[in-house]
């Protein structure tokens, strides 16, 4: 802005557009002067500018997706709290968290060299000035805060313990040292005592449990249940109610705990509270046991024995009808069907009578039986037998007719139940969800096994085994949606399952159910990009812009809600990671201090050695914690950056590029907001620049890249994107300048030399296509000097390689007969002469000789096939001249053998005649080239293979549609961790 008045108006419009900000400056406490030689970005962290807990009345209504279907899910912020936060004007300061080599590059004091004055609104726009004006506006968006500068946080503020509402990380991470115009981290500073959490007394069980819940509300299920149990044990029902309400805000579909809550109120005689619980849960939680508890409550308080008016029976009948419409299709609902039939039987009227009450009773029974025997439940066979007896007891002729009509439905239901039981044999139907274990860690295999079973159940429902898709499509869809809901009770924290459920609803014209799945899933998983992006896309598709500014602005606010909730959740995760690191470091420091204080006086050498070991152990722990935190925060920052990119692209579609500070800010306003909040990587700048370039604002794109180069001088990803952009617009001179500047900066330091490899690889490929050979060879020499360990062959081949084909690696087939000979497989036959196989000397050839008694009359036979099969036999003890000649022949053969073959063992005995005949007619072993049979492996395979009883138990291939399944099990108290109780 050109003057102070315009600047004030600009920030006022910012507050109107984005309620998350109270001021445009002061959003970060780190002052970074990137041009300073003393600054080492690798040592910096950037503290989250976490505004997720700083609410205003606008935030409470606009920043989160509310859902009225989940009780106790959200608590509205009171006006007093909002006013107090505004009076404090508290913006959480930045903790030192890692980014790509820069802590918070947006906090740089550098500004764009070009500035523009506010245009005269009466001046007519010139088409040739569009690029310059748009570029200047984006220039202001990235340079406004930097030009103002930000005051470093004083040490007094750092020493003040953080307030709970700001979610500020412990001061151990905020230890900084003022140095000119910037603040840098001083790792040598010790952790202040204010950062050490105050220890609770061991007997303060409630306080300890509350701390555990505060640290891990979604993961520490045992802490929640133990806290509720502790309050109930002490008789503090009001405190237990408050904990229950908080608990159901996190786990709204935990049916077993809703039942326990209702039982607590029922034991206390609070009937109204029990009915409120049922009103809040029954329509949202299709759980058989919860509905059974509701029916028991209704029958208890409406006694049909003492009610002469019949109103109690009518209420109970309505309750049963209502319950069976919701959970009557559950495979574990057989007992409810049987109870309802017994209740009808106990009503007025006589089965087989002629009065209207008798006829009405029989009609109700027949209707209920027909509905019950079509549902695959555990009681379907007993219900069929009862129905058979009922019809045959009234009229055998009509009974056979009715039974014949219902027999196909019953047979289908019975077969389907058996098949479904086989699919869900190992399923654990629980309603206390657990967070998915990390890949490769404890519980991950068991969790994925349950996910796979749920998907098989849903796939089974989609295959329509009950033949409902054509006859009753609404019932078919209801069963699939019911299966999804059952799966999501156990897999609440698996975003993919929510997405699949919503997608099925949208594809089958169930838009309300699909939207509800997305909203509930987004509430359960606020950090899930999958659900936030899908919900934002859904809002964008189902809303339209009118020509008015208010309509465009209102649509933008609606589209932004799920993205804002995602971004707030990611900022909060960064803040929590920093706070967790501070607590862990403080705990290690305290343990080390206690160990040193408890050391026993002894010899000086022993004390010195013990102290040295303790110091080394402490350093390893500290380094491990810092590395783990750095990896977590880098992942959060990468996710956060892409969330901002998705929001910027969505706003470009909804509001266009817009103007910063205007009611319709568009994508440029989002870029400004992302810069203010910080912790974004260079990916955001690159994405914004590409949007500007491909929408015709070439000058704006150029200035964005130039600004990004100043903000991210140590980011190899941005440098590569910048070079590619310059090459794509044929600005080769500047591309070479950026390449040389960036590579020179990276290679000047040993710790950053590896960053230059991607730039060298891209530019080598580029130069190989358009440059002179001398320049290519010169560049290859530079690469060799910089990375001597890399083979030169790879650089030479890269000149001629093209994406998926490398002509230098081709091996032409010159002689197929020589080069394509089949590979010999190892024979199963055991070698008779292992020493000969391993010897370079070939075995001697033994000339066959005729029998001395008679010659072999081969010529007497017409063909080789008619010839009689000669069998080998043992040597006969010849005597006389014939024996001497045979003996002499053996001696001569033995003398001709090498020294190593003279003492060989005797040959094996001859084979039986049938075996010799079989071997003579089958091909030689050398002609068999496929895999040979291993009998022991085949036996082991047959022994260990589980043969499924149904095709639905086979593993699901990627081409099949995958979805979840269900099997109610007896509720088991939560034991902590991830386990399923059989």
Short mmCIF file of C-alpha atoms in Angstrom, two decimals, residues 26-29 47-54 89-95 165-169 575:
data_model
loop_
_atom_site.label_atom_id
_atom_site.label_comp_id
_atom_site.label_asym_id
_atom_site.label_seq_id
_atom_site.Cartn_x
_atom_site.Cartn_y
_atom_site.Cartn_z
CA UNK A 26 3.54 -9.94 14.30
CA UNK A 27 2.59 -13.41 13.15
CA UNK A 28 6.04 -14.81 13.68
CA UNK A 29 8.63 -14.24 16.33
CA UNK A 47 7.49 -22.51 15.59
CA UNK A 48 3.90 -23.03 14.47
CA UNK A 49 1.86 -19.93 14.07
CA UNK A 50 -0.99 -21.95 15.43
CA UNK A 51 -4.24 -20.05 15.35
CA UNK A 52 -6.40 -23.12 15.65
CA UNK A 53 -7.20 -22.31 19.26
CA UNK A 54 -7.59 -18.55 18.78
CA UNK A 89 -4.61 -10.17 21.17
CA UNK A 90 -2.68 -13.41 21.59
CA UNK A 91 -1.13 -14.91 18.53
CA UNK A 92 0.96 -17.96 19.37
CA UNK A 93 4.60 -17.33 18.70
CA UNK A 94 6.71 -19.51 16.47
CA UNK A 95 8.43 -22.55 17.95
CA UNK A 165 -5.56 -21.34 25.16
CA UNK A 166 -2.68 -20.54 22.84
CA UNK A 167 -1.34 -24.09 22.68
CA UNK A 168 2.15 -22.61 22.83
CA UNK A 169 4.96 -25.17 22.88
CA UNK A 575 2.47 -27.36 17.72
#
